[in-house]
C-alpha positions in Angstrom: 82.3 107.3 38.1 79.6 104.6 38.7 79.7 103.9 35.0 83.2 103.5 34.5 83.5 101.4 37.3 80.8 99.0 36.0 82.4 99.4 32.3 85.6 98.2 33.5 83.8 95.1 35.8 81.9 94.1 32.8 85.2 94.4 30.6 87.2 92.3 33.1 84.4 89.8 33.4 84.6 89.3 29.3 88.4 89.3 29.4 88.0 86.5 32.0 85.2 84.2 29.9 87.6 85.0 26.6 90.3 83.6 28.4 90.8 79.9 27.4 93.1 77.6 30.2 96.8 77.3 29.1 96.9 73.8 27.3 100.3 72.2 26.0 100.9 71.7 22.2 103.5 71.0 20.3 104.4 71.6 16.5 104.1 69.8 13.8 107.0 67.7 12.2 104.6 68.0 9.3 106.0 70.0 6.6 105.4 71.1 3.4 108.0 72.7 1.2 106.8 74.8 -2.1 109.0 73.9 -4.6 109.4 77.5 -7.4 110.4 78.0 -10.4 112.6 81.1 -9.1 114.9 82.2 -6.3 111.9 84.3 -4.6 108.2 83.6 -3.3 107.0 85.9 -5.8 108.3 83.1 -8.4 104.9 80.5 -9.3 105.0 77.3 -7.5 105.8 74.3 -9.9 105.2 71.5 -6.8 104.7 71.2 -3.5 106.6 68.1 -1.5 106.2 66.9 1.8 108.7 66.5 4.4 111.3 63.8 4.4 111.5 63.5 0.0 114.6 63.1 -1.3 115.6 65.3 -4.1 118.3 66.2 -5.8 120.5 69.1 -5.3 121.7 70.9 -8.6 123.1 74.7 -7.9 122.8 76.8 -4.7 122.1 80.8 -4.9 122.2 82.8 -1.6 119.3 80.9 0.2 117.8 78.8 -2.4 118.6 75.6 -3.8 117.8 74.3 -7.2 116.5 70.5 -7.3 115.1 68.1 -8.9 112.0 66.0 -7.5 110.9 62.4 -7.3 108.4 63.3 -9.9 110.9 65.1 -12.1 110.5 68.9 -11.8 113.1 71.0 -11.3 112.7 73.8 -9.3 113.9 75.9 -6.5 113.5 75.7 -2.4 114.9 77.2 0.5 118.1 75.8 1.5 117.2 75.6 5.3 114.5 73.0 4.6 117.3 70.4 3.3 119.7 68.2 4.9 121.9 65.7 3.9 120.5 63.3 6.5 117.0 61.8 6.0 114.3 62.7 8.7 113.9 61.6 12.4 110.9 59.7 11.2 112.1 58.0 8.3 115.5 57.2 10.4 113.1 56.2 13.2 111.1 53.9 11.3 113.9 51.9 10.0 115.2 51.6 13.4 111.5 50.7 14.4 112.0 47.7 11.3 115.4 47.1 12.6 114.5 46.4 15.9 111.4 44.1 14.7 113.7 42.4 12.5 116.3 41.6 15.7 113.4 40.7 18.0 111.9 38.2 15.1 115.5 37.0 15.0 116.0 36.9 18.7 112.7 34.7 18.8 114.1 32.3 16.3 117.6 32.0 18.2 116.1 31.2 21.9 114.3 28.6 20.0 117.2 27.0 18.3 118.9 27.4 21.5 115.9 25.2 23.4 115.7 22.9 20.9 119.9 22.9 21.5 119.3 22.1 25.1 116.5 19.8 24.9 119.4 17.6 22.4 121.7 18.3 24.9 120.1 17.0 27.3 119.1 13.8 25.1 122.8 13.4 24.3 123.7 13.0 28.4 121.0 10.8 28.8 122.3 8.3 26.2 125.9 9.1 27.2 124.8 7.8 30.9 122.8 4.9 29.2 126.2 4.2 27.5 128.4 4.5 30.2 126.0 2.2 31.9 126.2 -0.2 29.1 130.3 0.0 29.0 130.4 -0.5 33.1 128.3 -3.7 32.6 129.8 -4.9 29.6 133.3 -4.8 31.0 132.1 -6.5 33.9 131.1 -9.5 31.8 134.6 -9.1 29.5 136.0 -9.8 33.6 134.2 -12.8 33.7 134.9 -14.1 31.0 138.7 -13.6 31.4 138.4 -15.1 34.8 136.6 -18.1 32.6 139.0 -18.5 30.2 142.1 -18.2 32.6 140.0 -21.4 34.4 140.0 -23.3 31.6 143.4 -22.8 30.4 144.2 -23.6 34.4 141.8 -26.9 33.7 143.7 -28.4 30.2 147.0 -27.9 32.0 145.5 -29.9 35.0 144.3 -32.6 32.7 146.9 -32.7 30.9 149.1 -33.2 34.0 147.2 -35.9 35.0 147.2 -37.0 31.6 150.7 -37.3 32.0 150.9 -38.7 35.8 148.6 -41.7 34.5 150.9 -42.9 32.1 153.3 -45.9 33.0 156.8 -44.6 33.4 159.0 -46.2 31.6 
């Protein structure tokens, strides 16, 4: 009894070293298709292609899908591996390029929009300048006026007194 009670100590003290702590994984987005000369695995394997090439479809049978690679071989795959969409990662790295592309063009926008505002404000300034300008320059248009309508007063005075030195008669 001795025995079996240290056999099954030392067998739970190896299960207990053996045992590795739970870790979290996740799987690969990774895949490689074999591309076959038949409808079966027992058929040779003409090419293997990675995940996310586009071929082109020729005839389905049951499972399996006759195509024809980048590289020109024709061949047959499983029809599960194929969709009509391309990959989460090729779709994600054009919308990664997309989204540079926007931000680039986002940059050059809130520039052109400062350099906008800087003219902008430019503009006022010489629009106040103006208007400054106009205020004073109608201001001397009054003067003159009032000097003009004085000198038109003037000739009619001299002429009246022009006229009041002559001898009646």
């Amino acid at each position: 009894m001795n025995r079996i009670l240290r056999a099954a100590l030392a067998l739970a003290l190896v299960a207990a070293a053996t045992t590795a702590p739970a870790a979290t994984r996740y799987v690969t987005d990774e895949l490689r298709i074999s591309v076959r000369s038949g409808t079966g695995e027992q058929y040779r394997i003409i090419e293997v292609i990675d995940t996310g090439t586009r071929v082109e479809t020729l005839e389905s049978e049951d499972d399996w899908t006759r195509v024809r690679t980048p590289q020109g071989n024709t061949g047959w795959v499983r029809g599960q591996y194929l969709v009509e969409e391309p990959i989460a990662a090729a779709r994600l790295e054009t919308a990664r390029s997309e989204l540079e592309a926007a931000r680039a063009r986002i940059d050059e926008l809130e520039q052109s929009l400062a350099q906008a505002r800087e003219q902008l404000r430019s503009a006022e300034a010489r629009n106040d300048a103006l208007a400054d300008e106009i205020e004073t320059l109608e201001g001397r248009v009054d003067q003159a006026r009032e000097g003009l309508e004085l000198q038109q007063e003037n000739e009619q005075l001299q002429q009246q007194a022009a006229r009041s030195r002559e001898p009646c008669g």
